Amino acid sequence: MPRDRALYLDHNATAPVLPEVAAAVADALMRTGNPSSVHGFGRAARQAVDQARRRVAALVGAAEEGVVFTSGGTEANNLALAGTDADRILVSAIEHDSVLRAAPEAERIPVTEQGVVDLAALERMLAADAGKRVLVSVMLANNETGVIQPVAEAAAIARRHGALVHCDAVQAAGRIPVDLGALGVDMLTLSAHKLGGPAGVGALVLRPGQALSPVLKGGGQERWRRAGTENLPGIVGFGVAALSARSVNDRIAGLRALRDDLERRIRDIAPEAPIYGEGAARLANTTCIGMPGVKGETQVMAFDLAGIAVSAGAACSSGKVASSAVLVAMGAAPAASAEAVRVSLGTGNTEADIGRFVAAWREIYERARRLRAA
Ligand code: PLP
């Protein structure tokens, strides 16, 4: 197996920082100035934050006043779920843990076996127990399968029932066009490190007029919606990444052919290998493939030995891999759901990379079969 260069196929975990982002972050790090200070240093820092705010707002068709910078997608999701006066929360069953664990009491909206949120179930759930202030949270693209959710339709249903809508667009932004108004949502979560920006910065973007109570209390930063001195280099880097991500369609289009080729070649080797959500609209860069009889964890280690980085299950923050709650929600048996690996491509990947992955996949699968037969 080639051991030349390490091959990164885990862009949904984090994407490489864009060179123009790295340069802007380095430059911002060397500048002194607190955006809240009234002197010239402070005013220059404020201008840099405001420019980034405009760029992030433009990425999702929002007004700049609606952008609340946070320490990342996790904080933005926590803020969205805690920041309104909702007394009933409905979340899709396939949300990221930063939604599911932020509102453990939330009711779960089921998904179909293709991993698409069940809109009829949402309608039924909203019709029951009317009279409460409801918040609905549905992600735009799933981090494990890449399945794109019918967020605009979900938001229209929610609105008919007077509910607020939050959308975690962390995996979608920079990969498909995202527009706050077209989606019809009240709050949208973004994270810089999935689109070529630095980790540790993100935003909750609000539609005009949407109120939000802070979770982090203290100073009046972010219009009293998120206290704490702004992460100037991170925010500047996020702004540059958002600007670069606006040419999204061209950059991602090529990945669909690579991803589809990868899936075709795996299917030639093992027609029995499930490809989760393949019948649904998906992000062009993502595939989630089961290798029958081989735990995802074992695969990730074997791929790593072959110099290939992929992830299993939800690639939990703890580094531990359990059976995937997302795949179980789609109706997969727990054992099968523990055998899936997520491959997520980036614009630097090539046909040769796909060939290398497929060769490694075949070798791992055949070795496991030989071991079982022995
Ligand atoms: N939401 C989704 C769908 C994600 O995939 C992730 C990260 O993996 C997050 C939220 C959390 O974002 P962050 O890493 O910026 O906290």
mmCIF file of C-alpha atoms and ligand atoms in Angstrom:
data_model
loop_
_atom_site.group_PDB
_atom_site.id
_atom_site.type_symbol
_atom_site.label_atom_id
_atom_site.label_comp_id
_atom_site.label_asym_id
_atom_site.label_seq_id
_atom_site.Cartn_x
_atom_site.Cartn_y
_atom_site.Cartn_z
ATOM 1 C CA MET A 1 0.000 0.000 0.000
ATOM 2 C CA PRO A 2 1.454 3.410 -0.836
ATOM 3 C CA ARG A 3 2.858 5.144 2.207
ATOM 4 C CA ASP A 4 3.913 8.308 0.405
ATOM 5 C CA ARG A 5 1.897 11.229 1.701
ATOM 6 C CA ALA A 6 -0.873 11.192 4.265
ATOM 7 C CA LEU A 7 -4.268 11.461 2.606
ATOM 8 C CA TYR A 8 -6.886 13.607 4.335
ATOM 9 C CA LEU A 9 -10.483 12.516 3.703
ATOM 10 C CA ASP A 10 -12.047 13.967 6.851
ATOM 11 C CA HIS A 11 -13.105 17.479 5.802
ATOM 12 C CA ASN A 12 -16.384 17.284 7.731
ATOM 13 C CA ALA A 13 -14.352 16.976 10.945
ATOM 14 C CA THR A 14 -12.373 20.070 10.039
ATOM 15 C CA ALA A 15 -11.249 21.550 6.731
ATOM 16 C CA PRO A 16 -7.720 22.789 5.994
ATOM 17 C CA VAL A 17 -7.273 26.480 6.749
ATOM 18 C CA LEU A 18 -7.213 28.464 3.489
ATOM 19 C CA PRO A 19 -3.895 30.249 2.822
ATOM 20 C CA GLU A 20 -5.606 33.654 2.633
ATOM 21 C CA VAL A 21 -7.213 32.931 6.022
ATOM 22 C CA ALA A 22 -3.894 31.988 7.607
ATOM 23 C CA ALA A 23 -2.345 35.232 6.334
ATOM 24 C CA ALA A 24 -5.236 37.344 7.653
ATOM 25 C CA VAL A 25 -5.200 35.622 11.051
ATOM 26 C CA ALA A 26 -1.426 36.098 11.385
ATOM 27 C CA ASP A 27 -1.817 39.757 10.534
ATOM 28 C CA ALA A 28 -4.673 40.240 13.019
ATOM 29 C CA LEU A 29 -2.679 38.507 15.769
ATOM 30 C CA MET A 30 0.018 41.121 15.438
ATOM 31 C CA ARG A 31 -2.437 43.968 15.884
ATOM 32 C CA THR A 32 -3.177 45.379 19.311
ATOM 33 C CA GLY A 33 -6.598 46.737 20.126
ATOM 34 C CA ASN A 34 -9.773 45.788 21.941
ATOM 35 C CA PRO A 35 -12.801 46.459 19.711
ATOM 36 C CA SER A 36 -14.557 48.032 22.726
ATOM 37 C CA SER A 37 -11.800 50.618 23.294
ATOM 38 C CA VAL A 38 -12.566 54.126 22.068
ATOM 39 C CA HIS A 39 -8.995 55.010 21.011
ATOM 40 C CA GLY A 40 -7.563 54.504 17.546
ATOM 41 C CA PHE A 41 -6.290 50.976 18.256
ATOM 42 C CA GLY A 42 -9.747 49.978 19.443
ATOM 43 C CA ARG A 43 -11.484 51.618 16.502
ATOM 44 C CA ALA A 44 -9.254 49.746 14.033
ATOM 45 C CA ALA A 45 -10.065 46.462 15.759
ATOM 46 C CA ARG A 46 -13.785 47.342 15.675
ATOM 47 C CA GLN A 47 -13.541 47.999 11.944
ATOM 48 C CA ALA A 48 -11.935 44.605 11.388
ATOM 49 C CA VAL A 49 -14.734 42.899 13.349
ATOM 50 C CA ASP A 50 -17.383 44.826 11.425
ATOM 51 C CA GLN A 51 -15.854 43.906 8.075
ATOM 52 C CA ALA A 52 -15.874 40.230 9.064
ATOM 53 C CA ARG A 53 -19.480 40.600 10.257
ATOM 54 C CA ARG A 54 -20.511 41.928 6.846
ATOM 55 C CA ARG A 55 -18.737 39.057 5.104
ATOM 56 C CA VAL A 56 -20.332 36.385 7.280
ATOM 57 C CA ALA A 57 -23.759 38.026 6.901
ATOM 58 C CA ALA A 58 -23.325 38.111 3.102
ATOM 59 C CA LEU A 59 -22.471 34.393 3.019
ATOM 60 C CA VAL A 60 -25.968 33.567 4.267
ATOM 61 C CA GLY A 61 -27.941 36.551 2.941
ATOM 62 C CA ALA A 62 -28.442 38.047 6.393
ATOM 63 C CA ALA A 63 -28.245 41.559 7.808
ATOM 64 C CA GLU A 64 -24.970 42.277 9.572
ATOM 65 C CA GLU A 65 -26.794 43.229 12.806
ATOM 66 C CA GLY A 66 -28.047 39.653 12.939
ATOM 67 C CA VAL A 67 -24.585 38.097 13.272
ATOM 68 C CA VAL A 68 -23.615 37.093 16.822
ATOM 69 C CA PHE A 69 -20.030 35.830 16.908
ATOM 70 C CA THR A 70 -19.438 32.853 19.205
ATOM 71 C CA SER A 71 -16.633 30.429 20.020
ATOM 72 C CA GLY A 72 -17.916 28.001 17.371
ATOM 73 C CA GLY A 73 -20.851 25.922 16.230
ATOM 74 C CA THR A 74 -21.264 24.254 19.606
ATOM 75 C CA GLU A 75 -21.717 27.543 21.434
ATOM 76 C CA ALA A 76 -24.021 28.903 18.733
ATOM 77 C CA ASN A 77 -26.252 25.836 18.997
ATOM 78 C CA ASN A 78 -26.349 26.094 22.797
ATOM 79 C CA LEU A 79 -27.187 29.795 22.516
ATOM 80 C CA ALA A 80 -29.992 29.166 20.026
ATOM 81 C CA LEU A 81 -31.618 26.511 22.182
ATOM 82 C CA ALA A 82 -31.318 28.517 25.406
ATOM 83 C CA GLY A 83 -31.726 32.045 24.070
ATOM 84 C CA THR A 84 -35.443 32.212 23.331
ATOM 85 C CA ASP A 85 -38.445 31.918 25.609
ATOM 86 C CA ALA A 86 -39.567 28.593 24.111
ATOM 87 C CA ASP A 87 -41.169 26.181 26.532
ATOM 88 C CA ARG A 88 -41.237 23.255 24.129
ATOM 89 C CA ILE A 89 -38.373 22.213 21.827
ATOM 90 C CA LEU A 90 -38.530 19.799 18.894
ATOM 91 C CA VAL A 91 -35.242 18.659 17.336
ATOM 92 C CA SER A 92 -34.579 16.215 14.530
ATOM 93 C CA ALA A 93 -33.290 12.828 15.701
ATOM 94 C CA ILE A 94 -30.071 13.274 13.675
ATOM 95 C CA GLU A 95 -28.875 16.588 15.103
ATOM 96 C CA HIS A 96 -25.288 17.082 16.240
ATOM 97 C CA ASP A 97 -24.658 16.412 19.932
ATOM 98 C CA SER A 98 -24.301 20.158 20.521
ATOM 99 C CA VAL A 99 -28.046 20.395 19.833
ATOM 100 C CA LEU A 100 -29.150 17.080 21.359
ATOM 101 C CA ARG A 101 -27.222 17.552 24.591
ATOM 102 C CA ALA A 102 -28.002 21.249 24.865
ATOM 103 C CA ALA A 103 -31.704 20.374 25.126
ATOM 104 C CA PRO A 104 -31.935 16.844 26.524
ATOM 105 C CA GLU A 105 -35.622 17.354 27.232
ATOM 106 C CA ALA A 106 -36.380 18.124 23.575
ATOM 107 C CA GLU A 107 -38.753 15.872 21.653
ATOM 108 C CA ARG A 108 -37.127 14.095 18.695
ATOM 109 C CA ILE A 109 -38.573 14.414 15.210
ATOM 110 C CA PRO A 110 -38.012 11.080 13.424
ATOM 111 C CA VAL A 111 -36.212 10.725 10.083
ATOM 112 C CA THR A 112 -36.905 8.428 7.130
ATOM 113 C CA GLU A 113 -34.607 5.532 6.283
ATOM 114 C CA GLN A 114 -32.816 7.844 3.857
ATOM 115 C CA GLY A 115 -32.030 10.116 6.799
ATOM 116 C CA VAL A 116 -34.433 12.921 5.848
ATOM 117 C CA VAL A 117 -36.502 14.582 8.555
ATOM 118 C CA ASP A 118 -40.092 13.306 8.486
ATOM 119 C CA LEU A 119 -42.184 16.411 7.757
ATOM 120 C CA ALA A 120 -45.509 14.652 8.361
ATOM 121 C CA ALA A 121 -44.282 13.669 11.822
ATOM 122 C CA LEU A 122 -43.220 17.272 12.471
ATOM 123 C CA GLU A 123 -46.691 18.469 11.466
ATOM 124 C CA ARG A 124 -48.345 15.943 13.822
ATOM 125 C CA MET A 125 -46.057 16.850 16.705
ATOM 126 C CA LEU A 126 -46.757 20.558 16.255
ATOM 127 C CA ALA A 127 -50.501 19.984 16.044
ATOM 128 C CA ALA A 128 -50.437 18.093 19.350
ATOM 129 C CA ASP A 129 -49.963 20.095 22.517
ATOM 130 C CA ALA A 130 -50.706 23.441 20.842
ATOM 131 C CA GLY A 131 -50.547 26.653 22.843
ATOM 132 C CA LYS A 132 -46.907 26.399 23.870
ATOM 133 C CA ARG A 133 -44.040 28.581 22.640
ATOM 134 C CA VAL A 134 -42.289 26.075 20.441
ATOM 135 C CA LEU A 135 -38.778 26.074 18.983
ATOM 136 C CA VAL A 136 -37.985 23.641 16.151
ATOM 137 C CA SER A 137 -34.335 22.818 15.348
ATOM 138 C CA VAL A 138 -33.477 21.042 12.076
ATOM 139 C CA MET A 139 -29.957 20.932 10.610
ATOM 140 C CA LEU A 140 -29.316 21.781 6.959
ATOM 141 C CA ALA A 141 -26.870 18.959 6.178
ATOM 142 C CA ASN A 142 -26.015 16.009 8.329
ATOM 143 C CA ASN A 143 -22.390 15.682 9.380
ATOM 144 C CA GLU A 144 -22.257 11.879 9.064
ATOM 145 C CA THR A 145 -24.252 11.152 5.910
ATOM 146 C CA GLY A 146 -24.245 14.559 4.204
ATOM 147 C CA VAL A 147 -28.023 14.245 3.707
ATOM 148 C CA ILE A 148 -29.553 17.660 3.027
ATOM 149 C CA GLN A 149 -32.684 18.369 5.019
ATOM 150 C CA PRO A 150 -35.871 20.044 3.772
ATOM 151 C CA VAL A 151 -35.353 22.987 6.106
ATOM 152 C CA ALA A 152 -37.450 25.502 4.115
ATOM 153 C CA GLU A 153 -40.407 23.087 4.163
ATOM 154 C CA ALA A 154 -39.913 22.344 7.871
ATOM 155 C CA ALA A 155 -39.755 26.081 8.582
ATOM 156 C CA ALA A 156 -42.971 26.732 6.631
ATOM 157 C CA ILE A 157 -44.782 24.064 8.664
ATOM 158 C CA ALA A 158 -43.341 25.419 11.906
ATOM 159 C CA ARG A 159 -44.363 28.944 11.020
ATOM 160 C CA ARG A 160 -47.954 27.860 10.350
ATOM 161 C CA HIS A 161 -47.985 26.605 13.926
ATOM 162 C CA GLY A 162 -46.402 29.794 15.261
ATOM 163 C CA ALA A 163 -43.111 28.099 16.143
ATOM 164 C CA LEU A 164 -39.601 29.574 15.953
ATOM 165 C CA VAL A 165 -37.041 27.744 13.824
ATOM 166 C CA HIS A 166 -33.331 27.190 14.327
ATOM 167 C CA CYS A 167 -31.097 25.576 11.723
ATOM 168 C CA ASP A 168 -27.593 24.189 12.272
ATOM 169 C CA ALA A 169 -25.943 24.968 8.927
ATOM 170 C CA VAL A 170 -22.409 24.126 10.092
ATOM 171 C CA GLN A 171 -21.817 21.403 7.475
ATOM 172 C CA ALA A 172 -23.796 23.110 4.717
ATOM 173 C CA ALA A 173 -22.183 26.537 4.621
ATOM 174 C CA GLY A 174 -19.399 26.645 2.072
ATOM 175 C CA ARG A 175 -20.708 23.466 0.446
ATOM 176 C CA ILE A 176 -24.174 24.455 -0.766
ATOM 177 C CA PRO A 177 -25.733 27.910 -1.032
ATOM 178 C CA VAL A 178 -27.298 28.945 2.278
ATOM 179 C CA ASP A 179 -29.775 31.814 2.523
ATOM 180 C CA LEU A 180 -31.442 32.772 5.785
ATOM 181 C CA GLY A 181 -34.475 34.343 4.101
ATOM 182 C CA ALA A 182 -35.003 31.536 1.562
ATOM 183 C CA LEU A 183 -34.820 28.966 4.348
ATOM 184 C CA GLY A 184 -37.281 31.019 6.391
ATOM 185 C CA VAL A 185 -35.532 30.305 9.666
ATOM 186 C CA ASP A 186 -35.126 32.605 12.659
ATOM 187 C CA MET A 187 -31.659 31.459 13.747
ATOM 188 C CA LEU A 188 -28.808 29.820 11.861
ATOM 189 C CA THR A 189 -25.592 28.292 13.212
ATOM 190 C CA LEU A 190 -22.236 28.578 11.418
ATOM 191 C CA SER A 191 -18.725 27.400 12.283
ATOM 192 C CA ALA A 192 -15.580 28.792 10.643
ATOM 193 C CA HIS A 193 -13.406 25.673 10.704
ATOM 194 C CA LYS A 194 -15.663 23.686 8.391
ATOM 195 C CA LEU A 195 -15.203 26.223 5.608
ATOM 196 C CA GLY A 196 -11.515 26.952 5.704
ATOM 197 C CA GLY A 197 -11.486 29.300 8.678
ATOM 198 C CA PRO A 198 -9.883 28.748 12.086
ATOM 199 C CA ALA A 199 -11.439 26.510 14.761
ATOM 200 C CA GLY A 200 -12.875 28.197 17.844
ATOM 201 C CA VAL A 201 -15.037 30.772 16.104
ATOM 202 C CA GLY A 202 -18.559 30.610 14.722
ATOM 203 C CA ALA A 203 -21.772 32.557 14.697
ATOM 204 C CA LEU A 204 -25.439 32.433 15.446
ATOM 205 C CA VAL A 205 -27.126 34.467 12.720
ATOM 206 C CA LEU A 206 -30.540 35.926 13.500
ATOM 207 C CA ARG A 207 -33.244 37.107 11.153
ATOM 208 C CA PRO A 208 -34.019 40.829 11.482
ATOM 209 C CA GLY A 209 -35.831 41.549 14.720
ATOM 210 C CA GLN A 210 -35.224 38.165 16.332
ATOM 211 C CA ALA A 211 -34.533 38.664 20.050
ATOM 212 C CA LEU A 212 -31.978 36.554 21.905
ATOM 213 C CA SER A 213 -31.075 36.308 25.584
ATOM 214 C CA PRO A 214 -27.371 35.801 26.284
ATOM 215 C CA VAL A 215 -26.003 32.620 27.786
ATOM 216 C CA LEU A 216 -22.620 34.210 28.498
ATOM 217 C CA LYS A 217 -23.323 37.327 30.552
ATOM 218 C CA GLY A 218 -20.963 40.208 31.225
ATOM 219 C CA GLY A 219 -20.089 43.036 28.874
ATOM 220 C CA GLY A 220 -22.195 44.501 26.106
ATOM 221 C CA GLN A 221 -20.350 42.895 23.202
ATOM 222 C CA GLU A 222 -22.351 41.546 20.270
ATOM 223 C CA ARG A 223 -25.233 43.913 21.181
ATOM 224 C CA TRP A 224 -25.552 42.298 24.620
ATOM 225 C CA ARG A 225 -26.162 38.902 23.060
ATOM 226 C CA ARG A 226 -22.740 37.337 23.811
ATOM 227 C CA ALA A 227 -20.410 38.841 26.393
ATOM 228 C CA GLY A 228 -16.638 38.625 26.222
ATOM 229 C CA THR A 229 -13.840 40.415 24.367
ATOM 230 C CA GLU A 230 -14.074 39.420 20.723
ATOM 231 C CA ASN A 231 -11.665 36.803 19.312
ATOM 232 C CA LEU A 232 -10.290 39.280 16.788
ATOM 233 C CA PRO A 233 -7.930 36.970 14.805
ATOM 234 C CA GLY A 234 -10.563 34.224 14.739
ATOM 235 C CA ILE A 235 -13.327 36.568 13.613
ATOM 236 C CA VAL A 236 -11.120 38.119 10.922
ATOM 237 C CA GLY A 237 -10.206 34.623 9.696
ATOM 238 C CA PHE A 238 -13.871 33.620 9.678
ATOM 239 C CA GLY A 239 -14.678 36.689 7.575
ATOM 240 C CA VAL A 240 -12.016 35.820 4.981
ATOM 241 C CA ALA A 241 -13.198 32.188 4.862
ATOM 242 C CA ALA A 242 -16.794 33.363 4.390
ATOM 243 C CA LEU A 243 -15.701 35.583 1.518
ATOM 244 C CA SER A 244 -13.870 32.701 -0.189
ATOM 245 C CA ALA A 245 -16.795 30.332 0.395
ATOM 246 C CA ARG A 246 -19.154 32.461 -1.663
ATOM 247 C CA SER A 247 -17.842 30.869 -4.860
ATOM 248 C CA VAL A 248 -19.137 27.643 -3.387
ATOM 249 C CA ASN A 249 -20.839 25.858 -6.263
ATOM 250 C CA ASP A 250 -17.844 25.765 -8.589
ATOM 251 C CA ARG A 251 -15.510 24.559 -5.888
ATOM 252 C CA ILE A 252 -17.700 21.719 -4.766
ATOM 253 C CA ALA A 253 -19.107 20.607 -8.133
ATOM 254 C CA GLY A 254 -16.027 18.565 -9.007
ATOM 255 C CA LEU A 255 -16.275 16.616 -5.778
ATOM 256 C CA ARG A 256 -19.584 14.997 -6.721
ATOM 257 C CA ALA A 257 -17.984 13.086 -9.610
ATOM 258 C CA LEU A 258 -15.143 11.910 -7.339
ATOM 259 C CA ARG A 259 -17.553 10.862 -4.582
ATOM 260 C CA ASP A 260 -19.857 9.033 -7.017
ATOM 261 C CA ASP A 261 -16.875 7.246 -8.559
ATOM 262 C CA LEU A 262 -15.713 6.186 -5.100
ATOM 263 C CA GLU A 263 -19.152 4.744 -4.319
ATOM 264 C CA ARG A 264 -19.357 2.925 -7.675
ATOM 265 C CA ARG A 265 -16.005 1.301 -7.099
ATOM 266 C CA ILE A 266 -16.861 0.193 -3.571
ATOM 267 C CA ARG A 267 -20.103 -1.262 -4.878
ATOM 268 C CA ASP A 268 -18.124 -3.238 -7.499
ATOM 269 C CA ILE A 269 -16.039 -4.731 -4.705
ATOM 270 C CA ALA A 270 -18.899 -5.321 -2.257
ATOM 271 C CA PRO A 271 -22.472 -4.841 -3.506
ATOM 272 C CA GLU A 272 -23.595 -5.691 0.041
ATOM 273 C CA ALA A 273 -21.914 -2.588 1.546
ATOM 274 C CA PRO A 274 -24.593 -0.063 2.580
ATOM 275 C CA ILE A 275 -24.199 3.549 1.509
ATOM 276 C CA TYR A 276 -26.262 5.545 3.942
ATOM 277 C CA GLY A 277 -28.648 8.152 2.568
ATOM 278 C CA GLU A 278 -27.601 7.532 -1.035
ATOM 279 C CA GLY A 279 -31.173 7.923 -2.261
ATOM 280 C CA ALA A 280 -31.472 11.412 -0.776
ATOM 281 C CA ALA A 281 -29.986 14.759 -1.807
ATOM 282 C CA ARG A 282 -26.564 14.882 -0.192
ATOM 283 C CA LEU A 283 -23.560 17.163 0.121
ATOM 284 C CA ALA A 284 -21.332 16.397 -2.874
ATOM 285 C CA ASN A 285 -18.286 15.779 -0.680
ATOM 286 C CA THR A 286 -19.691 13.222 1.774
ATOM 287 C CA THR A 287 -20.289 9.479 1.776
ATOM 288 C CA CYS A 288 -21.010 7.154 4.672
ATOM 289 C CA ILE A 289 -20.234 3.517 3.855
ATOM 290 C CA GLY A 290 -20.682 0.363 5.900
ATOM 291 C CA MET A 291 -18.088 -2.430 5.651
ATOM 292 C CA PRO A 292 -19.995 -5.557 6.655
ATOM 293 C CA GLY A 293 -18.321 -7.442 9.496
ATOM 294 C CA VAL A 294 -15.685 -4.781 10.254
ATOM 295 C CA LYS A 295 -16.146 -2.239 13.038
ATOM 296 C CA GLY A 296 -15.767 1.394 12.034
ATOM 297 C CA GLU A 297 -13.156 1.811 14.740
ATOM 298 C CA THR A 298 -11.052 -1.022 13.277
ATOM 299 C CA GLN A 299 -11.394 0.455 9.802
ATOM 300 C CA VAL A 300 -10.292 3.906 10.945
ATOM 301 C CA MET A 301 -7.140 2.398 12.473
ATOM 302 C CA ALA A 302 -6.434 0.278 9.376
ATOM 303 C CA PHE A 303 -6.931 3.277 7.082
ATOM 304 C CA ASP A 304 -4.664 5.306 9.331
ATOM 305 C CA LEU A 305 -1.944 2.667 9.000
ATOM 306 C CA ALA A 306 -2.359 3.062 5.241
ATOM 307 C CA GLY A 307 -1.894 6.818 5.651
ATOM 308 C CA ILE A 308 -5.562 7.690 5.063
ATOM 309 C CA ALA A 309 -7.609 9.817 7.483
ATOM 310 C CA VAL A 310 -11.352 9.078 7.666
ATOM 311 C CA SER A 311 -13.703 8.912 10.611
ATOM 312 C CA ALA A 312 -16.188 6.505 12.085
ATOM 313 C CA GLY A 313 -19.593 7.185 13.521
ATOM 314 C CA ALA A 314 -19.955 10.673 14.754
ATOM 315 C CA ALA A 315 -16.179 10.994 15.264
ATOM 316 C CA CYS A 316 -17.022 11.919 18.785
ATOM 317 C CA SER A 317 -15.149 14.666 20.497
ATOM 318 C CA SER A 318 -13.832 12.116 23.012
ATOM 319 C CA GLY A 319 -12.179 10.184 20.195
ATOM 320 C CA LYS A 320 -14.350 7.193 21.145
ATOM 321 C CA VAL A 321 -16.542 5.605 18.522
ATOM 322 C CA ALA A 322 -19.856 4.108 19.438
ATOM 323 C CA SER A 323 -22.629 2.906 17.175
ATOM 324 C CA SER A 324 -23.932 5.892 15.290
ATOM 325 C CA ALA A 325 -27.132 7.433 16.667
ATOM 326 C CA VAL A 326 -27.715 9.003 13.248
ATOM 327 C CA LEU A 327 -27.661 5.668 11.419
ATOM 328 C CA VAL A 328 -29.775 4.017 14.131
ATOM 329 C CA ALA A 329 -32.342 6.822 13.733
ATOM 330 C CA MET A 330 -32.385 5.917 10.012
ATOM 331 C CA GLY A 331 -33.347 2.364 10.949
ATOM 332 C CA ALA A 332 -29.920 0.676 10.754
ATOM 333 C CA ALA A 333 -29.326 -2.126 13.260
ATOM 334 C CA PRO A 334 -26.894 -0.998 15.986
ATOM 335 C CA ALA A 335 -24.292 -3.561 14.850
ATOM 336 C CA ALA A 336 -24.436 -2.375 11.229
ATOM 337 C CA SER A 337 -24.363 1.259 12.300
ATOM 338 C CA ALA A 338 -21.063 0.586 14.125
ATOM 339 C CA GLU A 339 -19.508 -0.594 10.844
ATOM 340 C CA ALA A 340 -19.814 2.691 8.959
ATOM 341 C CA VAL A 341 -17.038 5.038 8.013
ATOM 342 C CA ARG A 342 -17.503 8.596 6.803
ATOM 343 C CA VAL A 343 -15.386 9.842 3.924
ATOM 344 C CA SER A 344 -15.550 13.597 3.416
ATOM 345 C CA LEU A 345 -13.671 15.127 0.507
ATOM 346 C CA GLY A 346 -12.227 18.580 0.000
ATOM 347 C CA THR A 347 -11.312 20.583 -3.060
ATOM 348 C CA GLY A 348 -7.688 19.384 -2.880
ATOM 349 C CA ASN A 349 -8.633 15.726 -3.405
ATOM 350 C CA THR A 350 -7.959 14.015 -6.741
ATOM 351 C CA GLU A 351 -8.887 10.883 -8.693
ATOM 352 C CA ALA A 352 -5.646 9.310 -7.515
ATOM 353 C CA ASP A 353 -6.795 9.839 -3.905
ATOM 354 C CA ILE A 354 -10.032 7.994 -4.643
ATOM 355 C CA GLY A 355 -8.060 5.124 -6.175
ATOM 356 C CA ARG A 356 -5.878 4.939 -3.095
ATOM 357 C CA PHE A 357 -8.884 4.903 -0.762
ATOM 358 C CA VAL A 358 -10.666 2.212 -2.777
ATOM 359 C CA ALA A 359 -7.544 0.010 -2.843
ATOM 360 C CA ALA A 360 -7.191 0.332 0.937
ATOM 361 C CA TRP A 361 -10.908 -0.386 1.421
ATOM 362 C CA ARG A 362 -10.590 -3.587 -0.654
ATOM 363 C CA GLU A 363 -7.533 -4.732 1.245
ATOM 364 C CA ILE A 364 -9.121 -4.144 4.679
ATOM 365 C CA TYR A 365 -12.343 -5.885 3.625
ATOM 366 C CA GLU A 366 -10.630 -8.898 2.090
ATOM 367 C CA ARG A 367 -8.234 -9.308 5.009
ATOM 368 C CA ALA A 368 -11.185 -9.312 7.427
ATOM 369 C CA ARG A 369 -12.970 -11.908 5.295
ATOM 370 C CA ARG A 370 -9.886 -14.134 5.196
ATOM 371 C CA LEU A 371 -9.551 -13.858 8.976
ATOM 372 C CA ARG A 372 -13.173 -14.822 9.493
ATOM 373 C CA ALA A 373 -12.842 -17.793 7.149
ATOM 374 C CA ALA A 374 -9.667 -19.083 8.828
HETATM 375 N N1 PLP B 1 -22.961 21.095 14.182
HETATM 376 C C1 PLP B 1 -22.538 20.196 13.281
HETATM 377 C C2 PLP B 1 -23.496 19.630 12.292
HETATM 378 C C3 PLP B 1 -21.202 19.780 13.283
HETATM 379 O O1 PLP B 1 -20.779 18.879 12.384
HETATM 380 C C4 PLP B 1 -20.315 20.332 14.246
HETATM 381 C C5 PLP B 1 -18.898 19.906 14.307
HETATM 382 O O2 PLP B 1 -18.557 18.792 13.981
HETATM 383 C C6 PLP B 1 -20.812 21.289 15.147
HETATM 384 C C7 PLP B 1 -22.132 21.637 15.089
HETATM 385 C C8 PLP B 1 -19.930 21.906 16.189
HETATM 386 O O3 PLP B 1 -19.161 22.954 15.677
HETATM 387 P P1 PLP B 1 -17.815 23.410 16.421
HETATM 388 O O4 PLP B 1 -16.795 22.352 16.166
HETATM 389 O O5 PLP B 1 -17.455 24.720 15.780
HETATM 390 O O6 PLP B 1 -18.137 23.563 17.855
#
